[in-house]
Short mmCIF file of C-alpha atoms in Angstrom, two decimals:
data_model
loop_
_atom_site.label_atom_id
_atom_site.label_comp_id
_atom_site.label_asym_id
_atom_site.label_seq_id
_atom_site.Cartn_x
_atom_site.Cartn_y
_atom_site.Cartn_z
CA UNK A 21 -106.46 39.11 13.02
CA UNK A 22 -108.67 37.39 10.44
CA UNK A 23 -107.63 34.52 8.17
CA UNK A 24 -107.27 36.79 5.10
CA UNK A 25 -104.80 39.10 6.84
CA UNK A 26 -102.68 36.18 8.05
CA UNK A 27 -102.45 34.78 4.56
CA UNK A 28 -101.22 38.06 3.16
CA UNK A 29 -98.43 38.30 5.76
CA UNK A 30 -97.25 34.78 5.02
CA UNK A 31 -96.97 35.48 1.31
CA UNK A 32 -94.93 38.67 1.94
CA UNK A 33 -92.49 36.86 4.27
CA UNK A 34 -91.94 34.14 1.69
CA UNK A 35 -91.20 36.72 -1.00
CA UNK A 36 -88.55 38.40 1.19
CA UNK A 37 -86.78 35.11 1.94
CA UNK A 38 -86.79 34.23 -1.73
CA UNK A 39 -85.22 37.59 -2.62
CA UNK A 40 -82.46 37.21 -0.04
CA UNK A 41 -81.54 33.77 -1.32
CA UNK A 42 -81.40 35.10 -4.86
CA UNK A 43 -78.97 37.86 -3.78
CA UNK A 44 -76.71 35.39 -1.96
CA UNK A 45 -76.63 32.96 -4.88
CA UNK A 46 -75.85 35.75 -7.32
CA UNK A 47 -72.96 36.97 -5.11
CA UNK A 48 -71.51 33.47 -4.90
CA UNK A 49 -71.67 33.12 -8.65
CA UNK A 50 -69.86 36.41 -9.11
CA UNK A 51 -67.10 35.36 -6.66
CA UNK A 52 -66.70 32.02 -8.37
CA UNK A 53 -66.54 33.73 -11.73
CA UNK A 54 -63.85 36.12 -10.56
CA UNK A 55 -61.91 33.25 -8.99
CA UNK A 56 -62.19 31.29 -12.19
CA UNK A 57 -60.89 34.25 -14.14
CA UNK A 58 -57.88 34.64 -11.85
CA UNK A 59 -57.29 30.91 -11.87
CA UNK A 60 -57.31 30.84 -15.63
CA UNK A 61 -55.00 33.85 -15.71
CA UNK A 62 -52.67 32.19 -13.18
CA UNK A 63 -52.64 28.97 -15.15
CA UNK A 64 -51.91 30.85 -18.33
CA UNK A 65 -48.34 30.64 -19.62
CA UNK A 66 -46.17 33.55 -18.45
CA UNK A 67 -42.75 34.53 -19.72
CA UNK A 68 -40.43 35.85 -16.97
CA UNK A 69 -36.78 36.90 -16.95
CA UNK A 70 -34.48 35.67 -14.19
CA UNK A 71 -31.22 37.53 -13.53
CA UNK A 72 -28.76 35.64 -11.33
CA UNK A 73 -25.79 37.67 -10.12
CA UNK A 74 -22.73 36.83 -12.19
CA UNK A 75 -24.67 34.87 -14.84
CA UNK A 76 -26.49 35.52 -18.08
CA UNK A 77 -30.25 36.18 -17.76
CA UNK A 78 -32.58 33.17 -18.02
CA UNK A 79 -35.93 33.49 -19.87
CA UNK A 80 -38.54 31.10 -18.47
CA UNK A 81 -42.09 30.30 -19.67
CA UNK A 82 -44.14 28.99 -16.76
CA UNK A 83 -47.65 28.55 -15.37
CA UNK A 84 -46.36 29.08 -11.81
CA UNK A 85 -48.28 31.42 -9.55
CA UNK A 86 -45.40 32.34 -7.21
CA UNK A 87 -41.85 33.61 -7.79
CA UNK A 88 -40.37 30.74 -5.79
CA UNK A 89 -42.18 28.15 -7.89
CA UNK A 90 -40.91 29.72 -11.11
CA UNK A 91 -37.33 29.60 -9.81
CA UNK A 92 -37.77 25.95 -8.85
CA UNK A 93 -39.13 25.11 -12.30
CA UNK A 94 -36.18 26.93 -13.85
CA UNK A 95 -33.79 24.72 -11.84
CA UNK A 96 -32.35 27.67 -9.93
CA UNK A 97 -31.33 26.72 -6.40
CA UNK A 98 -31.36 29.28 -3.61
CA UNK A 99 -28.86 29.23 -0.75
CA UNK A 100 -28.87 30.74 2.71
CA UNK A 101 -28.57 34.50 2.56
CA UNK A 102 -29.44 34.86 -1.14
CA UNK A 103 -31.65 37.88 -1.81
CA UNK A 104 -34.54 37.47 -4.32
CA UNK A 105 -36.44 40.46 -5.67
CA UNK A 106 -39.39 40.27 -5.69
CA UNK A 107 -39.62 37.85 -2.76
CA UNK A 108 -40.22 34.17 -3.45
CA UNK A 109 -43.70 34.41 -1.88
CA UNK A 110 -44.85 37.13 -4.28
CA UNK A 111 -47.39 36.45 -7.07
CA UNK A 112 -45.86 35.98 -10.49
CA UNK A 113 -46.92 38.27 -13.31
CA UNK A 114 -46.34 38.01 -17.05
CA UNK A 115 -43.13 39.75 -18.07
CA UNK A 116 -41.86 39.63 -14.48
CA UNK A 117 -38.16 40.37 -13.92
CA UNK A 118 -36.68 38.36 -11.07
CA UNK A 119 -33.26 39.31 -9.68
CA UNK A 120 -31.14 37.04 -7.48
CA UNK A 121 -28.17 38.39 -5.50
CA UNK A 122 -25.95 35.54 -4.34
CA UNK A 123 -24.73 35.57 -0.75
CA UNK A 124 -21.13 34.76 0.14
CA UNK A 125 -19.54 33.48 3.33
CA UNK A 126 -17.69 35.80 5.71
CA UNK A 127 -15.96 34.67 8.91
CA UNK A 128 -16.60 36.90 11.93
CA UNK A 129 -14.09 36.80 14.80
CA UNK A 130 -15.28 38.78 17.81
CA UNK A 131 -15.56 38.49 21.59
CA UNK A 132 -13.67 35.21 21.71
CA UNK A 133 -15.91 33.49 19.19
CA UNK A 134 -15.61 32.63 15.51
CA UNK A 135 -18.66 32.21 13.33
CA UNK A 136 -19.52 32.21 9.66
CA UNK A 137 -22.33 34.22 8.13
CA UNK A 138 -23.83 34.36 4.67
CA UNK A 139 -24.37 37.87 3.40
CA UNK A 140 -24.88 40.04 0.34
CA UNK A 141 -23.73 43.22 2.09
CA UNK A 142 -21.09 45.30 0.36
CA UNK A 143 -19.23 46.92 3.27
CA UNK A 144 -17.95 45.75 6.63
CA UNK A 145 -20.12 48.37 8.35
CA UNK A 146 -23.30 47.14 6.65
CA UNK A 147 -22.55 43.53 7.55
CA UNK A 148 -21.90 44.30 11.23
CA UNK A 149 -25.07 46.38 11.43
CA UNK A 150 -27.09 43.58 9.85
CA UNK A 151 -25.86 40.85 12.19
CA UNK A 152 -26.06 43.12 15.24
CA UNK A 153 -22.37 43.26 16.18
CA UNK A 154 -21.62 46.56 17.92
CA UNK A 155 -18.25 48.29 17.61
CA UNK A 156 -16.99 50.61 20.36
CA UNK A 157 -15.36 53.96 19.68
CA UNK A 158 -11.87 52.55 20.37
CA UNK A 159 -12.39 49.03 19.07
CA UNK A 160 -10.37 48.04 16.03
CA UNK A 161 -11.92 46.42 12.97
CA UNK A 162 -9.81 44.52 10.44
CA UNK A 163 -10.28 45.25 7.60
CA UNK A 164 -11.32 48.86 8.24
CA UNK A 165 -14.99 49.32 8.99
CA UNK A 166 -15.46 51.32 5.80
CA UNK A 167 -13.78 48.72 3.60
CA UNK A 168 -15.57 46.51 1.09
CA UNK A 169 -16.11 42.88 1.94
CA UNK A 170 -14.18 40.14 0.18
CA UNK A 171 -15.80 36.82 -0.61
CA UNK A 172 -14.63 34.15 1.83
CA UNK A 173 -12.89 36.89 3.82
CA UNK A 174 -12.55 37.38 7.57
CA UNK A 175 -13.68 40.34 9.65
CA UNK A 176 -11.97 40.65 13.03
CA UNK A 177 -13.23 42.92 15.79
CA UNK A 178 -10.54 43.66 18.37
CA UNK A 179 -12.02 44.89 21.63
CA UNK A 180 -9.97 47.70 23.19
CA UNK A 181 -10.31 48.24 26.93
CA UNK A 182 -8.44 50.28 29.54
CA UNK A 183 -7.79 50.12 33.23
CA UNK A 184 -6.02 52.42 35.67
CA UNK A 185 -3.93 50.90 38.45
CA UNK A 186 -1.91 52.48 41.23
CA UNK A 187 1.54 51.12 42.01
CA UNK A 188 3.93 52.09 44.79
CA UNK A 189 7.65 52.13 44.08
CA UNK A 190 10.70 52.79 46.20
CA UNK A 191 12.79 55.93 45.70
CA UNK A 192 16.38 54.96 46.64
CA UNK A 193 18.14 57.45 48.87
CA UNK A 194 21.29 59.17 47.64
CA UNK A 195 24.65 58.80 49.35
CA UNK A 196 26.57 62.07 49.65
CA UNK A 197 30.26 61.90 50.50
CA UNK A 198 32.01 64.89 52.05
CA UNK A 199 35.75 65.28 52.50
CA UNK A 200 36.90 65.56 56.11
CA UNK A 201 40.51 66.72 56.63
CA UNK A 202 40.30 65.82 60.33
CA UNK A 203 40.00 62.13 59.47
CA UNK A 204 42.72 59.84 58.14
CA UNK A 205 42.68 58.77 54.51
CA UNK A 206 40.82 55.48 54.02
CA UNK A 207 38.45 56.07 56.93
CA UNK A 208 34.77 56.99 56.75
CA UNK A 209 32.09 58.02 59.20
CA UNK A 210 28.33 57.88 58.71
CA UNK A 211 26.96 61.23 59.76
CA UNK A 212 23.37 60.52 58.77
CA UNK A 213 21.65 57.31 57.80
CA UNK A 214 19.76 57.34 54.51
CA UNK A 215 16.11 56.43 54.19
CA UNK A 216 14.26 55.35 51.06
CA UNK A 217 11.22 57.29 49.93
CA UNK A 218 8.08 56.09 48.16
CA UNK A 219 6.27 57.21 45.03
CA UNK A 220 2.76 56.39 43.85
CA UNK A 221 2.23 56.00 40.12
CA UNK A 222 -1.08 55.86 38.30
CA UNK A 223 -0.65 53.62 35.27
CA UNK A 224 -3.01 53.40 32.33
CA UNK A 225 -3.03 49.94 30.78
CA UNK A 226 -4.48 49.21 27.36
CA UNK A 227 -5.71 45.75 26.43
CA UNK A 228 -6.66 44.32 23.06
CA UNK A 229 -8.91 41.29 23.38
CA UNK A 230 -7.72 40.95 26.96
CA UNK A 231 -4.01 41.07 26.13
CA UNK A 232 -1.89 43.89 27.55
CA UNK A 233 -0.42 45.86 24.63
CA UNK A 234 0.60 49.16 26.20
CA UNK A 235 0.96 50.91 29.51
CA UNK A 236 1.99 54.41 30.44
CA UNK A 237 2.30 56.53 33.57
CA UNK A 238 -0.43 59.18 33.59
CA UNK A 239 0.19 60.59 37.07
CA UNK A 240 2.65 60.23 39.91
CA UNK A 241 3.32 61.78 43.29
CA UNK A 242 5.95 61.39 45.99
CA UNK A 243 4.31 60.19 49.18
CA UNK A 244 7.48 59.91 51.30
CA UNK A 245 10.57 62.00 50.54
CA UNK A 246 13.87 60.09 50.63
CA UNK A 247 16.54 61.16 53.10
CA UNK A 248 20.11 61.42 51.79
CA UNK A 249 22.83 59.50 53.59
CA UNK A 250 25.83 61.67 54.51
CA UNK A 251 29.25 60.06 54.87
CA UNK A 252 32.45 61.87 55.81
CA UNK A 253 35.56 60.59 54.04
CA UNK A 254 38.95 61.21 55.59
CA UNK A 255 41.49 63.15 53.54
CA UNK A 256 44.24 63.56 56.13
CA UNK A 257 47.32 61.69 54.87
CA UNK A 258 48.19 58.64 56.93
CA UNK A 259 51.93 58.50 57.65
CA UNK A 260 53.85 55.56 56.22
CA UNK A 261 57.32 54.51 57.29
CA UNK A 262 60.65 54.25 55.52
CA UNK A 263 63.89 52.94 56.92
CA UNK A 264 66.92 55.16 56.30
CA UNK A 265 70.39 53.91 55.42
CA UNK A 266 71.31 54.36 59.07
CA UNK A 267 68.42 52.20 60.19
CA UNK A 268 66.08 54.92 61.44
CA UNK A 269 62.34 54.68 60.78
CA UNK A 270 60.83 57.85 59.41
CA UNK A 271 57.13 58.53 58.88
CA UNK A 272 56.12 60.14 55.59
CA UNK A 273 52.82 61.22 54.11
CA UNK A 274 53.72 61.42 50.41
CA UNK A 275 56.50 60.69 47.97
CA UNK A 276 57.42 62.62 44.83
CA UNK A 277 59.74 61.79 41.98
CA UNK A 278 61.86 64.86 41.19
CA UNK A 279 64.90 65.97 39.18
CA UNK A 280 67.69 66.79 41.62
CA UNK A 281 70.81 68.95 41.21
CA UNK A 282 73.39 70.10 43.76
CA UNK A 283 74.87 73.40 44.92
CA UNK A 284 77.24 74.73 47.61
CA UNK A 285 76.84 77.56 50.14
CA UNK A 286 79.19 79.67 48.05
CA UNK A 287 77.03 79.54 44.94
CA UNK A 288 74.93 82.53 44.04
CA UNK A 289 75.86 85.59 46.10
CA UNK A 290 78.31 83.50 48.05
CA UNK A 291 76.84 84.70 51.33
CA UNK A 292 75.65 81.21 52.26
CA UNK A 293 72.24 82.46 53.47
CA UNK A 294 69.05 80.81 52.16
CA UNK A 295 65.77 82.41 51.08
CA UNK A 296 64.30 81.70 54.54
CA UNK A 297 67.28 83.31 56.26
CA UNK A 298 68.96 80.21 57.64
CA UNK A 299 72.53 79.20 56.81
CA UNK A 300 73.03 77.06 53.71
CA UNK A 301 74.51 73.73 54.68
CA UNK A 302 74.03 70.08 53.96
CA UNK A 303 70.44 69.14 54.79
CA UNK A 304 69.05 72.34 53.30
CA UNK A 305 67.39 72.08 49.90
CA UNK A 306 65.89 74.53 47.43
CA UNK A 307 62.36 73.82 46.09
CA UNK A 308 59.50 75.39 44.20
CA UNK A 309 57.20 76.49 47.07
CA UNK A 310 54.17 75.83 44.86
CA UNK A 311 55.15 72.13 44.85
CA UNK A 312 56.70 71.71 48.29
CA UNK A 313 55.94 74.36 50.91
CA UNK A 314 58.97 75.96 52.58
CA UNK A 315 59.67 74.46 55.98
CA UNK A 316 58.63 70.96 54.92
CA UNK A 317 60.78 68.15 56.30
CA UNK A 318 62.07 65.77 53.63
CA UNK A 319 64.02 62.58 53.20
CA UNK A 320 66.00 61.89 50.00
CA UNK A 321 67.63 58.44 49.75
CA UNK A 322 71.39 58.82 49.15
CA UNK A 323 71.28 62.35 50.61
CA UNK A 324 69.52 62.03 53.93
CA UNK A 325 67.07 64.14 55.86
CA UNK A 326 66.54 67.72 54.76
CA UNK A 327 64.35 70.77 55.12
CA UNK A 328 62.89 72.84 52.29
CA UNK A 329 64.33 76.25 53.15
CA UNK A 330 65.63 77.78 49.92
CA UNK A 331 64.49 78.66 46.40
CA UNK A 332 66.21 79.25 43.08
CA UNK A 333 65.41 80.89 39.76
CA UNK A 334 65.96 77.57 37.95
CA UNK A 335 64.08 75.50 40.52
CA UNK A 336 60.57 75.29 39.09
CA UNK A 337 58.02 72.50 39.26
CA UNK A 338 59.37 69.05 40.09
CA UNK A 339 62.92 70.29 40.62
CA UNK A 340 64.98 70.16 43.82
CA UNK A 341 68.49 71.54 44.54
CA UNK A 342 70.50 69.80 47.28
CA UNK A 343 73.11 71.73 49.29
CA UNK A 344 76.53 70.09 49.75
CA UNK A 345 79.42 71.44 51.78
CA UNK A 346 82.05 71.00 49.07
CA UNK A 347 82.17 71.72 45.40
CA UNK A 348 83.52 68.22 44.67
CA UNK A 349 80.50 66.61 46.35
CA UNK A 350 78.14 68.78 44.33
CA UNK A 351 79.94 67.95 41.08
CA UNK A 352 79.98 64.27 41.93
CA UNK A 353 76.22 64.28 42.59
CA UNK A 354 75.56 65.94 39.26
CA UNK A 355 71.98 65.69 38.05
CA UNK A 356 69.71 62.74 38.67
CA UNK A 357 66.12 61.66 39.35
CA UNK A 358 65.41 61.02 43.02
CA UNK A 359 62.48 60.11 45.24
CA UNK A 360 61.61 62.80 47.75
CA UNK A 361 59.67 61.66 50.81
CA UNK A 362 57.49 64.27 52.52
CA UNK A 363 57.96 63.57 56.23
CA UNK A 364 55.12 63.74 58.71
CA UNK A 365 55.05 66.51 61.25
CA UNK A 366 56.51 65.50 64.54
#
């Protein structure tokens, strides 16, 4: 390459570098100009309206660039949880409307803890969603989850849980008593010993915040059947004793209080034969067979031993007619209440 060619190349390279520098400088000037324009616009006075919840709107003239700065210049203090629209970091524009929703304090009681939160939410549901507190299908929320929040109020979440437990209980055996005429009154005999049974119960228990509030039996089954005890109870009358006027001891099984009258063998048909066919004499008495069976041996104080062997049309119920040998004895006896002892069989 000759010297002339080299000189031409050098001049061309210099021209290119000079052009590039001119482009860069022009671009920088444009950027600075734009920045200056925005700076001047930002520094220009702007009138903005600030609406604070529950207060009259405030009109502010400011050179602030950001919403937060304008609020500060207006002497408006923000508290935790307050919602500002647009956000405090947003650029401020002329004629801007700024809205502030004041937060209020709500006490949350849940899972054994109590805490206070600042919120602008309207409903209980919205608040719980915002703070991330989950509510189970059976959990209770007070006030109701769809209710509106009250300033300085309390929201309580009551955790509802269940458990199923199995308990075993005793089934007491029954005692069955059966009359036994072959045994004396007042005596008993165990024929079969009783045995308790067992029952399994499945119990559903419901807890609210760990405290038992309800339980109910949801299933049960008998695992061991109880066995009834059987006891025989004697019904056979036990003879007691009575001493007669002559000093004899007689055994009796029962005593009845009856209305007594007297008759003689010549009364009635005058044949002197009783209903049972034996001769009417002292010691023979007429009874109602439904009360005292015929043939029963008796003892009547003041009369003596007797046998129920006769009946009479007037002798019904607790009536007894005593046979005397003479009319005078019968008249003298008259009518009186007597005790009639039912004597034991010999």
